[in-house]
Amino acid sequence: MTNKIKIHRAIKDISQEQLAQAIGVSRQTINTMEKNKYVPSTVLALKIAKYFGVMVEEIFFLEETD
């Protein structure tokens, strides 16, 4: 699974820390998700999408190998 969290953060001009605080996780969690080393739970993915005001599918994508 890949994601566009970093792109959406850039659009809103917020840091990893700001996003982390807004959704109740650590900055390291945001960092590992952006590097595709951690796949978030459904609840966390929904929180991220809600924060950015988009659907989950606009941020998270399945790859051919998933």
Short mmCIF file of N, CA and C in Angstrom, two decimals:
data_model
loop_
_atom_site.label_atom_id
_atom_site.label_comp_id
_atom_site.label_asym_id
_atom_site.label_seq_id
_atom_site.Cartn_x
_atom_site.Cartn_y
_atom_site.Cartn_z
N MET A 1 0.85 -1.18 0.00
CA MET A 1 0.00 0.00 0.00
C MET A 1 0.89 1.24 0.00
N THR A 2 0.51 2.20 -0.78
CA THR A 2 1.22 3.47 -0.82
C THR A 2 0.25 4.59 -0.45
N ASN A 3 0.79 5.78 -0.21
CA ASN A 3 -0.10 6.86 0.21
C ASN A 3 0.41 8.22 -0.26
N LYS A 4 -0.46 9.20 -0.12
CA LYS A 4 -0.15 10.58 -0.49
C LYS A 4 -0.25 11.51 0.72
N ILE A 5 0.10 11.01 1.88
CA ILE A 5 0.01 11.83 3.09
C ILE A 5 0.91 13.05 2.96
N LYS A 6 2.13 12.85 2.51
CA LYS A 6 3.09 13.96 2.41
C LYS A 6 2.57 15.04 1.46
N ILE A 7 1.96 14.63 0.36
CA ILE A 7 1.40 15.60 -0.60
C ILE A 7 0.28 16.41 0.05
N HIS A 8 -0.60 15.72 0.76
CA HIS A 8 -1.71 16.42 1.42
C HIS A 8 -1.21 17.32 2.54
N ARG A 9 -0.15 16.92 3.22
CA ARG A 9 0.45 17.80 4.24
C ARG A 9 1.01 19.06 3.59
N ALA A 10 1.67 18.90 2.45
CA ALA A 10 2.25 20.05 1.75
C ALA A 10 1.16 21.02 1.30
N ILE A 11 0.06 20.48 0.82
CA ILE A 11 -1.06 21.34 0.38
C ILE A 11 -1.59 22.18 1.55
N LYS A 12 -1.69 21.55 2.73
CA LYS A 12 -2.18 22.27 3.92
C LYS A 12 -1.07 23.01 4.66
N ASP A 13 0.18 22.81 4.20
CA ASP A 13 1.34 23.45 4.82
C ASP A 13 1.43 23.14 6.31
N ILE A 14 1.39 21.83 6.63
CA ILE A 14 1.52 21.40 8.02
C ILE A 14 2.67 20.41 8.14
N SER A 15 3.22 20.33 9.33
CA SER A 15 4.33 19.41 9.60
C SER A 15 3.79 18.03 9.99
N GLN A 16 4.70 17.07 10.04
CA GLN A 16 4.33 15.74 10.52
C GLN A 16 3.82 15.85 11.96
N GLU A 17 4.48 16.67 12.75
CA GLU A 17 4.10 16.84 14.15
C GLU A 17 2.69 17.41 14.28
N GLN A 18 2.36 18.40 13.46
CA GLN A 18 1.02 18.99 13.52
C GLN A 18 -0.06 17.98 13.15
N LEU A 19 0.19 17.19 12.11
CA LEU A 19 -0.77 16.16 11.73
C LEU A 19 -0.89 15.12 12.83
N ALA A 20 0.24 14.70 13.37
CA ALA A 20 0.24 13.69 14.43
C ALA A 20 -0.60 14.15 15.62
N GLN A 21 -0.40 15.38 16.06
CA GLN A 21 -1.17 15.91 17.19
C GLN A 21 -2.66 15.98 16.87
N ALA A 22 -2.98 16.36 15.65
CA ALA A 22 -4.39 16.51 15.26
C ALA A 22 -5.15 15.19 15.27
N ILE A 23 -4.45 14.09 14.96
CA ILE A 23 -5.15 12.80 14.89
C ILE A 23 -4.79 11.85 16.04
N GLY A 24 -3.92 12.31 16.94
CA GLY A 24 -3.64 11.55 18.15
C GLY A 24 -2.64 10.41 18.02
N VAL A 25 -1.60 10.62 17.19
CA VAL A 25 -0.53 9.63 17.07
C VAL A 25 0.81 10.35 17.21
N SER A 26 1.90 9.60 17.18
CA SER A 26 3.22 10.21 17.27
C SER A 26 3.70 10.67 15.89
N ARG A 27 4.66 11.59 15.90
CA ARG A 27 5.26 12.04 14.65
C ARG A 27 5.93 10.87 13.94
N GLN A 28 6.51 9.95 14.70
CA GLN A 28 7.16 8.78 14.12
C GLN A 28 6.16 7.92 13.35
N THR A 29 4.93 7.84 13.84
CA THR A 29 3.90 7.07 13.13
C THR A 29 3.63 7.69 11.77
N ILE A 30 3.51 9.01 11.72
CA ILE A 30 3.29 9.70 10.45
C ILE A 30 4.47 9.45 9.53
N ASN A 31 5.67 9.56 10.07
CA ASN A 31 6.88 9.35 9.28
C ASN A 31 6.94 7.96 8.67
N THR A 32 6.64 6.94 9.46
CA THR A 32 6.71 5.57 8.94
C THR A 32 5.60 5.29 7.93
N MET A 33 4.45 5.93 8.09
CA MET A 33 3.40 5.79 7.08
C MET A 33 3.83 6.44 5.77
N GLU A 34 4.40 7.63 5.85
CA GLU A 34 4.84 8.33 4.64
C GLU A 34 5.91 7.55 3.89
N LYS A 35 6.72 6.81 4.62
CA LYS A 35 7.78 5.99 4.00
C LYS A 35 7.28 4.61 3.59
N ASN A 36 5.98 4.39 3.74
CA ASN A 36 5.34 3.10 3.40
C ASN A 36 5.91 1.92 4.19
N LYS A 37 6.36 2.19 5.42
CA LYS A 37 6.86 1.13 6.28
C LYS A 37 5.79 0.66 7.27
N TYR A 38 4.69 1.39 7.34
CA TYR A 38 3.61 1.07 8.28
C TYR A 38 2.28 1.30 7.58
N VAL A 39 1.42 0.29 7.62
CA VAL A 39 0.08 0.40 7.06
C VAL A 39 -0.87 0.72 8.21
N PRO A 40 -1.56 1.84 8.15
CA PRO A 40 -2.43 2.23 9.26
C PRO A 40 -3.68 1.36 9.37
N SER A 41 -4.23 1.36 10.56
CA SER A 41 -5.52 0.69 10.77
C SER A 41 -6.59 1.45 9.99
N THR A 42 -7.73 0.83 9.83
CA THR A 42 -8.85 1.48 9.15
C THR A 42 -9.25 2.76 9.88
N VAL A 43 -9.29 2.70 11.19
CA VAL A 43 -9.67 3.87 11.98
C VAL A 43 -8.69 5.01 11.76
N LEU A 44 -7.40 4.71 11.79
CA LEU A 44 -6.39 5.74 11.59
C LEU A 44 -6.47 6.31 10.17
N ALA A 45 -6.65 5.47 9.18
CA ALA A 45 -6.79 5.93 7.80
C ALA A 45 -7.99 6.86 7.67
N LEU A 46 -9.09 6.51 8.32
CA LEU A 46 -10.29 7.36 8.28
C LEU A 46 -10.05 8.70 8.98
N LYS A 47 -9.31 8.69 10.09
CA LYS A 47 -8.99 9.94 10.78
C LYS A 47 -8.16 10.86 9.90
N ILE A 48 -7.19 10.28 9.20
CA ILE A 48 -6.34 11.08 8.31
C ILE A 48 -7.17 11.67 7.18
N ALA A 49 -8.00 10.86 6.57
CA ALA A 49 -8.85 11.34 5.48
C ALA A 49 -9.79 12.44 5.96
N LYS A 50 -10.38 12.25 7.13
CA LYS A 50 -11.29 13.25 7.69
C LYS A 50 -10.56 14.56 7.94
N TYR A 51 -9.35 14.47 8.47
CA TYR A 51 -8.56 15.67 8.75
C TYR A 51 -8.34 16.47 7.47
N PHE A 52 -8.02 15.78 6.38
CA PHE A 52 -7.76 16.46 5.12
C PHE A 52 -9.03 16.76 4.32
N GLY A 53 -10.16 16.25 4.77
CA GLY A 53 -11.42 16.52 4.10
C GLY A 53 -11.57 15.81 2.77
N VAL A 54 -10.98 14.60 2.69
CA VAL A 54 -11.04 13.81 1.45
C VAL A 54 -11.46 12.38 1.78
N MET A 55 -11.73 11.60 0.75
CA MET A 55 -12.04 10.19 0.94
C MET A 55 -10.74 9.41 1.13
N VAL A 56 -10.81 8.31 1.84
CA VAL A 56 -9.63 7.48 2.11
C VAL A 56 -8.90 7.11 0.82
N GLU A 57 -9.68 6.82 -0.23
CA GLU A 57 -9.09 6.39 -1.50
C GLU A 57 -8.26 7.48 -2.17
N GLU A 58 -8.42 8.73 -1.75
CA GLU A 58 -7.62 9.82 -2.30
C GLU A 58 -6.24 9.88 -1.66
N ILE A 59 -6.07 9.19 -0.53
CA ILE A 59 -4.79 9.20 0.18
C ILE A 59 -4.09 7.86 0.10
N PHE A 60 -4.82 6.77 0.24
CA PHE A 60 -4.23 5.43 0.30
C PHE A 60 -4.57 4.62 -0.95
N PHE A 61 -3.56 3.92 -1.49
CA PHE A 61 -3.72 3.15 -2.72
C PHE A 61 -3.11 1.76 -2.55
N LEU A 62 -3.79 0.75 -3.05
CA LEU A 62 -3.22 -0.59 -3.11
C LEU A 62 -2.29 -0.68 -4.31
N GLU A 63 -1.18 -1.37 -4.14
CA GLU A 63 -0.26 -1.61 -5.24
C GLU A 63 -0.57 -2.98 -5.84
N GLU A 64 -0.02 -3.25 -7.00
CA GLU A 64 -0.25 -4.54 -7.67
C GLU A 64 0.17 -5.71 -6.79
N THR A 65 1.20 -5.52 -5.97
CA THR A 65 1.72 -6.61 -5.14
C THR A 65 0.94 -6.80 -3.84
N ASP A 66 0.01 -5.91 -3.53
CA ASP A 66 -0.77 -6.01 -2.28
C ASP A 66 -1.84 -7.07 -2.38
#
